[in-house]
Short mmCIF file of C-alpha atoms in Angstrom, two decimals:
data_model
loop_
_atom_site.label_atom_id
_atom_site.label_comp_id
_atom_site.label_asym_id
_atom_site.label_seq_id
_atom_site.Cartn_x
_atom_site.Cartn_y
_atom_site.Cartn_z
CA MET A 1 18.33 32.13 -29.56
CA SER A 2 16.73 30.98 -26.31
CA LEU A 3 15.61 27.28 -26.10
CA SER A 4 12.96 26.16 -23.43
CA THR A 5 11.26 23.17 -22.50
CA TYR A 6 7.85 22.37 -23.58
CA THR A 7 4.87 20.40 -22.19
CA THR A 8 2.84 18.37 -24.62
CA THR A 9 -0.93 18.08 -24.64
CA SER A 10 -0.38 14.43 -23.37
CA GLY A 11 1.63 16.05 -20.42
CA PHE A 12 5.01 15.05 -21.66
CA LEU A 13 7.96 17.39 -20.99
CA LEU A 14 9.97 17.87 -24.32
CA PRO A 15 13.72 18.84 -23.62
CA SER A 16 14.86 22.29 -24.71
CA ILE A 17 17.05 20.54 -27.47
CA HIS A 18 13.70 19.62 -29.10
CA SER A 19 13.17 23.27 -30.07
CA ALA A 20 16.50 23.62 -31.74
CA PRO A 21 16.05 23.17 -35.68
CA PRO A 22 19.25 21.43 -36.15
CA PHE A 23 18.23 18.66 -33.71
CA PHE A 24 16.02 17.41 -36.69
CA THR A 25 18.65 17.02 -39.46
CA GLU A 26 21.70 14.75 -39.37
CA GLN A 27 24.94 16.53 -38.42
CA PRO A 28 28.13 16.30 -40.68
CA ASN A 29 30.33 16.03 -37.62
CA PRO A 30 30.38 12.60 -36.13
CA THR A 31 30.89 13.67 -32.60
CA THR A 32 27.87 15.99 -32.71
CA GLN A 33 26.01 13.47 -34.60
CA ALA A 34 26.57 10.81 -31.85
CA THR A 35 25.35 13.14 -29.12
CA ALA A 36 22.30 13.93 -31.14
CA THR A 37 21.55 10.25 -31.64
CA ALA A 38 21.97 9.61 -27.94
CA GLN A 39 19.70 12.52 -27.36
CA TRP A 40 17.23 10.91 -29.64
CA SER A 41 17.15 7.53 -28.24
CA ARG A 42 16.88 8.88 -24.86
CA LEU A 43 13.78 11.04 -25.94
CA ILE A 44 12.25 8.08 -27.69
CA LEU A 45 12.37 5.90 -24.68
CA ALA A 46 11.02 8.59 -22.36
CA TYR A 47 8.23 9.25 -24.58
CA ALA A 48 7.44 5.48 -25.17
CA ARG A 49 7.37 4.99 -21.37
CA HIS A 50 5.32 8.04 -21.01
CA LYS A 51 2.65 6.77 -23.50
CA LYS A 52 3.31 3.19 -23.26
CA LEU A 53 4.29 2.87 -26.82
CA PHE A 54 6.13 -0.26 -28.14
CA ILE A 55 6.43 -0.06 -31.84
CA LEU A 56 8.31 2.75 -33.54
CA ARG A 57 8.10 2.78 -37.44
CA VAL A 58 9.87 4.92 -39.91
CA GLU A 59 6.70 5.63 -41.69
CA ASP A 60 5.57 7.33 -38.49
CA VAL A 61 7.36 10.37 -39.43
CA GLU A 62 5.23 10.72 -42.65
CA THR A 63 1.96 9.91 -41.38
CA SER A 64 0.49 12.89 -39.21
CA GLY A 65 -1.59 12.07 -36.31
CA SER A 66 0.52 8.97 -35.41
CA ASP A 67 1.30 8.24 -31.75
CA TRP A 68 4.77 9.60 -32.10
CA ASP A 69 3.86 12.98 -33.42
CA GLU A 70 4.58 14.81 -30.34
CA ILE A 71 8.36 14.10 -30.60
CA LEU A 72 8.97 13.31 -34.37
CA ARG A 73 7.47 16.60 -35.25
CA ASN A 74 7.74 20.28 -33.80
CA THR A 75 5.34 22.48 -35.46
CA ARG A 76 6.32 25.39 -33.47
CA ILE A 77 9.50 25.58 -35.36
CA ASN A 78 8.12 23.88 -38.45
CA ARG A 79 10.50 20.78 -38.37
CA LYS A 80 10.36 17.13 -38.56
CA ILE A 81 12.73 14.42 -38.31
CA LEU A 82 13.58 12.89 -41.98
CA PRO A 83 12.90 9.05 -42.36
CA GLY A 84 16.33 8.45 -43.09
CA TYR A 85 17.45 10.00 -39.89
CA LEU A 86 14.98 8.15 -37.85
CA SER A 87 16.09 4.87 -39.59
CA ASN A 88 19.68 5.57 -38.46
CA ILE A 89 18.64 6.37 -35.06
CA MET A 90 16.73 2.95 -34.88
CA GLU A 91 19.84 1.26 -36.09
CA ALA A 92 21.83 2.83 -33.20
CA MET A 93 19.19 1.87 -30.76
CA VAL A 94 19.15 -1.78 -31.97
CA ALA A 95 22.96 -1.79 -31.68
CA GLN A 96 22.80 -0.80 -28.17
CA ASN A 97 20.04 -3.17 -27.16
CA LEU A 98 17.53 -0.37 -26.61
CA ALA A 99 15.40 -1.78 -29.15
CA VAL A 100 14.93 -4.80 -31.52
CA TYR A 101 13.64 -5.05 -35.14
CA GLU A 102 10.20 -6.13 -34.92
CA PRO A 103 9.40 -8.21 -36.94
CA VAL A 104 13.00 -9.27 -37.52
CA LYS A 105 14.73 -9.35 -40.79
CA GLN A 106 13.48 -5.87 -41.70
CA THR A 107 14.57 -2.37 -40.66
CA ARG A 108 11.59 -0.26 -41.02
CA SER A 109 9.93 -0.93 -37.53
CA VAL A 110 11.35 -1.45 -33.89
CA LEU A 111 10.11 -2.69 -30.61
CA VAL A 112 11.28 -0.01 -28.04
CA TYR A 113 12.77 -1.56 -24.96
CA TRP A 114 11.96 1.23 -22.39
CA ARG A 115 11.91 -1.78 -20.23
CA LEU A 116 14.37 -4.65 -20.98
CA PRO A 117 12.94 -8.05 -21.30
CA GLU A 118 14.53 -9.02 -18.01
CA GLU A 119 12.59 -6.15 -16.51
CA TRP A 120 9.19 -7.25 -18.15
CA ALA A 121 9.82 -10.50 -16.81
CA GLU A 122 9.79 -9.31 -13.24
CA VAL A 123 6.94 -6.98 -13.89
CA LEU A 124 4.93 -10.04 -15.32
CA TYR A 125 5.82 -12.19 -12.32
CA ASP A 126 4.71 -9.17 -9.84
CA TRP A 127 1.44 -8.80 -11.67
CA VAL A 128 0.86 -12.64 -11.53
CA ILE A 129 1.52 -12.81 -7.83
CA SER A 130 -0.63 -9.47 -7.09
CA THR A 131 -3.49 -10.95 -8.96
CA GLY A 132 -3.21 -14.46 -7.24
CA GLN A 133 -2.83 -16.24 -10.53
CA LEU A 134 0.09 -18.51 -9.47
CA ASN A 135 -0.46 -22.13 -10.78
CA THR A 136 -3.30 -21.00 -12.96
CA ILE A 137 -3.16 -21.65 -16.58
CA LEU A 138 -3.36 -18.35 -18.48
CA THR A 139 -3.52 -17.59 -22.23
CA PHE A 140 -1.44 -14.71 -23.71
CA TYR A 141 -4.72 -12.90 -24.22
CA ASP A 142 -5.36 -13.07 -20.59
CA ILE A 143 -2.15 -11.20 -20.05
CA THR A 144 -2.15 -8.54 -22.83
CA ASP A 145 -6.00 -7.82 -22.57
CA PRO A 146 -7.07 -8.40 -18.85
CA PRO A 147 -10.39 -7.16 -17.94
CA LEU A 148 -8.78 -4.54 -15.68
CA GLU A 149 -6.03 -2.57 -17.35
CA SER A 150 -2.59 -3.52 -15.96
CA LEU A 151 1.02 -2.54 -16.66
CA LEU A 152 1.02 -5.40 -19.30
CA THR A 153 -2.03 -4.33 -21.22
CA GLY A 154 -1.09 -4.12 -24.78
CA ILE A 155 2.40 -5.70 -24.38
CA PRO A 156 3.54 -7.20 -27.81
CA ILE A 157 3.36 -11.18 -27.84
CA SER A 158 6.98 -11.17 -28.91
CA LEU A 159 8.02 -9.27 -25.87
CA LEU A 160 5.81 -11.28 -23.63
CA ARG A 161 7.31 -14.69 -25.00
CA LYS A 162 10.78 -13.40 -24.19
CA ALA A 163 9.80 -12.26 -20.58
CA ILE A 164 8.17 -15.76 -20.23
CA SER A 165 11.21 -17.60 -21.56
CA ILE A 166 13.27 -15.53 -19.05
CA LEU A 167 11.01 -16.62 -16.21
CA SER A 168 11.10 -20.28 -17.37
CA LYS A 169 14.88 -20.25 -16.97
CA THR A 170 14.63 -19.76 -13.12
CA GLY A 171 11.64 -22.26 -13.14
CA ARG A 172 8.96 -19.71 -12.68
CA SER A 173 7.02 -20.40 -15.74
CA GLN A 174 5.93 -23.21 -17.82
CA THR A 175 4.54 -22.98 -21.39
CA ILE A 176 1.65 -25.40 -22.47
CA ALA A 177 1.21 -25.78 -26.18
CA ILE A 178 -1.78 -27.43 -27.77
CA ALA A 179 -3.00 -27.55 -31.17
CA ASP A 180 -5.04 -24.51 -30.84
CA GLY A 181 -2.66 -22.18 -29.32
CA GLU A 182 -0.27 -21.62 -26.17
CA GLY A 183 -0.80 -20.91 -22.66
CA VAL A 184 1.37 -20.38 -19.70
CA ARG A 185 1.38 -21.25 -16.10
CA PHE A 186 3.43 -19.17 -13.48
CA LEU A 187 4.98 -21.19 -10.65
CA ALA A 188 5.94 -20.12 -7.00
CA ARG A 189 9.71 -19.43 -6.88
CA SER A 190 11.36 -22.75 -6.44
CA LYS A 191 13.71 -22.19 -3.38
CA MET B 1 19.69 -24.98 -10.74
CA GLY B 2 17.51 -28.23 -11.06
CA ALA B 3 14.45 -26.16 -11.58
CA ASN B 4 13.43 -28.37 -14.47
CA GLN B 5 12.82 -31.23 -12.29
CA SER B 6 10.31 -29.32 -10.09
CA LEU B 7 8.30 -28.25 -12.98
CA PRO B 8 4.79 -30.02 -12.66
CA LYS B 9 3.85 -32.20 -15.37
CA ILE B 10 1.20 -30.87 -17.88
CA THR B 11 -1.80 -32.98 -17.58
CA ALA B 12 -4.72 -33.66 -19.81
CA GLN B 13 -6.73 -31.55 -17.45
CA ASP B 14 -4.29 -28.69 -17.92
CA LYS B 15 -4.72 -28.93 -21.77
CA ALA B 16 -8.36 -28.91 -21.33
CA ILE B 17 -8.50 -25.87 -19.39
CA LEU B 18 -6.26 -24.13 -21.68
CA ASP B 19 -8.30 -25.22 -24.48
CA LEU B 20 -11.43 -23.70 -23.02
CA LYS B 21 -9.66 -20.47 -22.16
CA LEU B 22 -8.46 -20.23 -25.82
CA GLN B 23 -11.90 -20.79 -27.02
CA ARG B 24 -13.09 -18.04 -24.42
CA ASP B 25 -10.50 -15.71 -25.77
CA LYS B 26 -11.70 -16.21 -29.50
CA LEU B 27 -15.39 -15.41 -28.24
CA LYS B 28 -14.00 -12.17 -26.66
CA GLN B 29 -12.00 -11.34 -29.90
CA TYR B 30 -15.28 -12.19 -31.96
CA GLN B 31 -17.21 -9.61 -29.50
CA LYS B 32 -14.59 -7.03 -30.41
CA LYS B 33 -15.08 -7.56 -34.15
CA ILE B 34 -18.90 -7.06 -33.63
CA HIS B 35 -18.39 -4.07 -31.81
CA ALA B 36 -16.36 -2.90 -34.73
CA VAL B 37 -19.16 -3.87 -37.12
CA LEU B 38 -21.73 -2.27 -35.17
CA ASP B 39 -19.82 1.14 -35.37
CA ARG B 40 -19.24 0.63 -38.95
CA GLU B 41 -22.88 0.04 -39.87
CA HIS B 42 -23.80 3.13 -37.79
CA ALA B 43 -21.24 5.11 -39.76
CA ILE B 44 -22.81 3.80 -42.92
CA ALA B 45 -26.51 4.60 -41.94
CA LYS B 46 -25.42 8.04 -41.08
CA SER B 47 -23.70 8.89 -44.41
CA GLN B 48 -26.58 7.34 -46.36
CA ILE B 49 -29.11 9.43 -44.52
CA ALA B 50 -26.84 12.38 -45.24
CA ALA B 51 -26.88 11.36 -48.97
CA GLY B 52 -30.62 11.19 -48.67
CA GLN B 53 -30.79 7.52 -49.37
CA LYS B 54 -33.28 6.48 -46.72
CA ASP B 55 -33.76 2.82 -47.83
CA ARG B 56 -30.02 2.05 -47.80
CA ALA B 57 -29.65 3.58 -44.36
CA LEU B 58 -32.62 1.24 -43.25
CA ILE B 59 -30.78 -1.72 -44.54
CA ALA B 60 -27.52 -0.74 -42.81
CA LEU B 61 -29.62 -0.45 -39.64
CA ARG B 62 -31.09 -3.84 -40.11
CA ARG B 63 -27.73 -5.40 -40.40
CA ARG B 64 -26.84 -3.48 -37.38
CA LYS B 65 -29.62 -4.88 -35.18
CA TYR B 66 -28.90 -8.44 -36.46
CA GLN B 67 -25.28 -8.08 -35.33
CA GLN B 68 -26.54 -6.77 -31.95
CA THR B 69 -28.56 -10.07 -31.44
CA LEU B 70 -25.33 -11.87 -32.17
CA LEU B 71 -23.59 -9.99 -29.49
CA THR B 72 -26.02 -10.91 -27.09
CA LYS B 73 -25.83 -14.59 -28.04
CA THR B 74 -22.09 -14.57 -27.68
CA ASP B 75 -22.46 -13.13 -24.32
CA GLN B 76 -24.37 -15.95 -23.20
CA GLN B 77 -21.97 -18.39 -24.60
CA LEU B 78 -19.17 -16.57 -22.99
CA GLU B 79 -20.78 -16.82 -19.63
CA ASN B 80 -21.21 -20.50 -20.17
CA LEU B 81 -17.58 -20.96 -20.93
CA GLU B 82 -16.50 -18.83 -18.09
CA GLN B 83 -18.67 -20.76 -15.75
CA LEU B 84 -17.30 -24.16 -16.83
CA VAL B 85 -13.65 -22.78 -16.60
CA SER B 86 -14.31 -21.60 -12.98
CA THR B 87 -16.06 -24.75 -12.01
CA ILE B 88 -13.24 -26.59 -13.23
CA GLU B 89 -10.73 -24.36 -11.39
CA PHE B 90 -12.57 -24.63 -8.38
CA SER B 91 -12.92 -28.48 -8.49
CA LEU B 92 -9.15 -28.66 -8.88
CA VAL B 93 -8.96 -26.62 -5.66
CA GLU B 94 -11.10 -29.06 -4.05
CA VAL B 95 -9.23 -31.90 -5.29
CA SER B 96 -6.05 -30.32 -3.60
CA VAL B 97 -8.02 -29.75 -0.49
CA VAL B 98 -9.28 -33.35 -0.37
CA HIS B 99 -5.68 -34.54 -1.02
CA GLY B 100 -4.67 -32.31 1.81
CA LEU B 101 -7.20 -33.90 4.06
CA LYS B 102 -6.12 -37.34 3.25
CA GLN B 103 -2.53 -36.73 3.93
CA GLY B 104 -3.32 -35.16 7.16
CA ASN B 105 -5.44 -38.07 8.17
CA GLU B 106 -2.84 -40.46 7.43
CA VAL B 107 -0.22 -38.61 9.52
CA LEU B 108 -2.69 -38.57 12.36
CA LYS B 109 -3.29 -42.28 11.98
CA GLU B 110 0.43 -42.92 12.23
CA ILE B 111 0.68 -40.96 15.13
CA HIS B 112 -2.03 -42.74 16.74
CA LYS B 113 -0.56 -46.12 16.05
CA GLU B 114 2.50 -45.11 18.22
CA MET B 115 0.12 -43.83 20.83
CA ASN B 116 -2.64 -46.65 21.50
CA LEU B 117 -4.80 -46.49 24.52
CA GLU B 118 -3.24 -49.45 26.19
CA SER B 119 0.30 -48.09 26.12
CA VAL B 120 -0.96 -44.67 27.44
CA GLU B 121 -2.82 -46.41 30.36
CA LYS B 122 0.37 -48.34 31.17
CA LEU B 123 2.37 -45.32 30.93
CA LEU B 124 0.14 -43.23 33.32
CA GLU B 125 0.09 -46.30 35.82
CA GLU B 126 3.90 -46.22 35.83
CA THR B 127 4.07 -42.67 36.36
CA ALA B 128 1.64 -42.85 39.19
CA GLU B 129 3.82 -45.80 40.79
CA ALA B 130 6.86 -43.87 40.46
CA ARG B 131 5.38 -40.87 42.13
CA GLU B 132 4.25 -42.99 44.95
CA TYR B 133 7.68 -44.42 45.43
CA GLN B 134 9.04 -40.99 45.42
CA ARG B 135 6.65 -39.79 48.15
CA GLU B 136 7.57 -42.75 50.16
CA ILE B 137 11.36 -42.03 49.93
CA SER B 138 10.67 -38.45 50.91
CA ASP B 139 8.61 -39.42 53.76
CA MET B 140 11.28 -41.76 55.10
CA LEU B 141 13.79 -38.99 54.92
CA ALA B 142 11.60 -36.82 56.84
CA ASN B 143 10.79 -39.20 59.51
CA THR B 144 14.71 -39.63 60.31
CA LEU B 145 14.13 -36.38 62.33
CA THR B 146 13.35 -37.49 65.95
CA LEU B 147 11.17 -35.28 68.26
CA ASP B 148 14.12 -34.00 70.14
CA ASP B 149 15.59 -32.62 66.90
CA GLU B 150 12.24 -31.05 66.03
CA ASP B 151 12.25 -29.20 69.55
CA ALA B 152 15.75 -27.90 68.93
CA VAL B 153 14.88 -26.64 65.50
CA GLN B 154 11.84 -24.79 67.00
CA ASN B 155 13.90 -23.18 69.76
CA GLU B 156 16.65 -22.14 67.17
CA LEU B 157 13.81 -20.36 65.27
CA LEU B 158 12.50 -18.64 68.31
CA ALA B 159 16.14 -17.48 69.17
CA LEU B 160 16.56 -15.98 65.85
CA GLU B 161 13.36 -14.03 66.08
CA GLU B 162 14.44 -12.77 69.38
CA ALA B 163 17.72 -11.67 68.09
CA GLU B 164 15.92 -9.86 65.23
CA LYS B 165 13.81 -7.93 67.66
CA GLU B 166 16.92 -6.67 69.61
CA ILE B 167 18.50 -5.34 66.46
CA HIS B 168 15.40 -3.48 65.35
CA PRO B 169 13.47 -2.56 68.57
CA GLU B 170 9.85 -1.23 67.91
CA ILE B 171 9.80 2.43 67.41
CA SER B 172 6.73 4.18 69.06
CA LEU B 173 5.34 6.90 66.79
CA PRO B 174 3.13 9.89 68.05
CA SER B 175 -0.57 9.11 67.15
CA VAL B 176 -2.57 11.30 64.94
CA PRO B 177 -4.46 14.05 66.60
CA GLU B 178 -8.11 13.07 67.32
CA GLN B 179 -9.69 16.71 67.29
CA GLN B 180 -10.18 18.84 64.33
CA PRO B 181 -8.22 21.96 64.21
CA VAL B 182 -10.43 24.91 65.07
CA HIS B 183 -10.27 27.94 62.46
CA VAL B 184 -11.09 31.16 64.15
CA VAL B 185 -11.34 34.37 62.21
CA THR B 186 -11.26 37.63 63.73
CA GLU B 187 -11.65 40.99 62.32
CA GLY B 188 -8.25 42.38 63.38
CA ILE B 189 -6.38 39.56 61.41
CA HIS B 190 -6.42 41.60 58.12
CA GLN B 191 -4.75 44.64 59.75
CA CYS B 192 -2.04 42.72 61.19
CA CYS B 193 -1.12 40.38 58.37
CA TYR B 194 2.35 41.75 58.61
CA LEU B 195 2.49 40.46 61.92
CA VAL B 196 1.73 36.84 60.58
CA SER B 197 4.59 37.15 58.06
CA SER B 198 6.98 38.37 60.66
CA VAL B 199 6.28 35.79 63.32
CA SER B 200 6.00 32.94 60.83
CA PHE B 201 9.08 31.18 62.56
CA ILE B 202 6.63 30.15 65.19
CA ILE B 203 4.82 27.95 62.63
CA SER B 204 7.85 25.96 62.00
CA THR B 205 8.92 25.34 65.59
CA PRO B 206 8.23 21.66 66.61
CA ASP B 207 6.05 21.98 69.62
CA ARG B 208 3.47 24.25 68.18
CA LYS B 209 0.17 24.60 69.31
CA PRO B 210 -2.96 23.95 67.14
CA ALA B 211 -3.17 26.48 64.31
CA GLY B 212 -6.40 28.13 65.61
CA THR B 213 -5.09 29.19 69.05
CA GLN B 214 -1.91 30.30 67.64
CA LYS B 215 -3.85 32.76 65.17
CA VAL B 216 -5.80 33.92 67.90
CA ALA B 217 -2.70 34.79 70.02
CA ILE B 218 -1.15 36.87 67.03
CA ALA B 219 -4.54 38.64 66.36
CA GLY B 220 -4.78 39.81 70.01
#
């Protein structure tokens, strides 16, 4: 049995292990299982980064045509990952701080951290500087839906909030709240 | 870090700007919704036509048209809002420019206070006096040399010049010849080329004759 990598239609290079049928089922041996889980979480992060996906749901396994189809299924060997298995992988990722449950207090969907909030904070700050928006009051919508697509387009509000609060710890952001909603102002590095 | 103290205060202006921007976002979202409605009505009209219900399709198209007029209206409102926001932001920039000008002006004033015209005039006068004084002193010092001393100095200079001449006497070099060298070609020169090479040492001798005569001699 020879396994080879495969490039999907979206241009993502699947690792050769993705063509192995056992990869899609849970293994009884805990050591083997731990390796497989690590492989899966790495694959999920890489794919999320490739397609800029943020939310992974257990139900993505069942609905065909979801954003995650290309990795959760392998039609060439007629396999797909089972919901229970994916749920376990998600749990492992949350435990390693590679993801968080989003929204909290449920275990059916996670926000995938292919960039940690600290890294997002830097991306956000760089974007603000490169677009010359220091000291300008921005709404969250300004950041998540800019007229020109940016690295931050489509970032979930909860993740954005985390990044902003990280920046505020170093005095680089200030949130402004009014009755109608919230805004944020970014400030020059105070040094 | 003390970063919290450096945060600017949130003023009423900031809040007003944020409010405007939030309104703008709402309008943008509303436009998104209208676009979705437009697509939906279009799809409905299509399916009704496919089902053969022309009047239903017409109704859907009418609704669509109405939504389109709404869209253009919101476009205008959006433009107004954005203009207002830009104007406010620009005025804030202007305010900070004026503030900067004011501060600059005050600094300039303070500097001028220390540097009024009278004191500058006085200062210049004093400087001129000091210079005059200095000149007088140096004149006085220069005048201490008597005429005899001056002669002695001149003589010393001449003696030095003489000594210099003795050490390095002038070298007389030969002058450049005034006549152009004459180049004479004879028929026999080709046949006795070997002669030229064999007697080439002649050319390197110091007291050589002009090249023309030399060549003639070889050819002969």
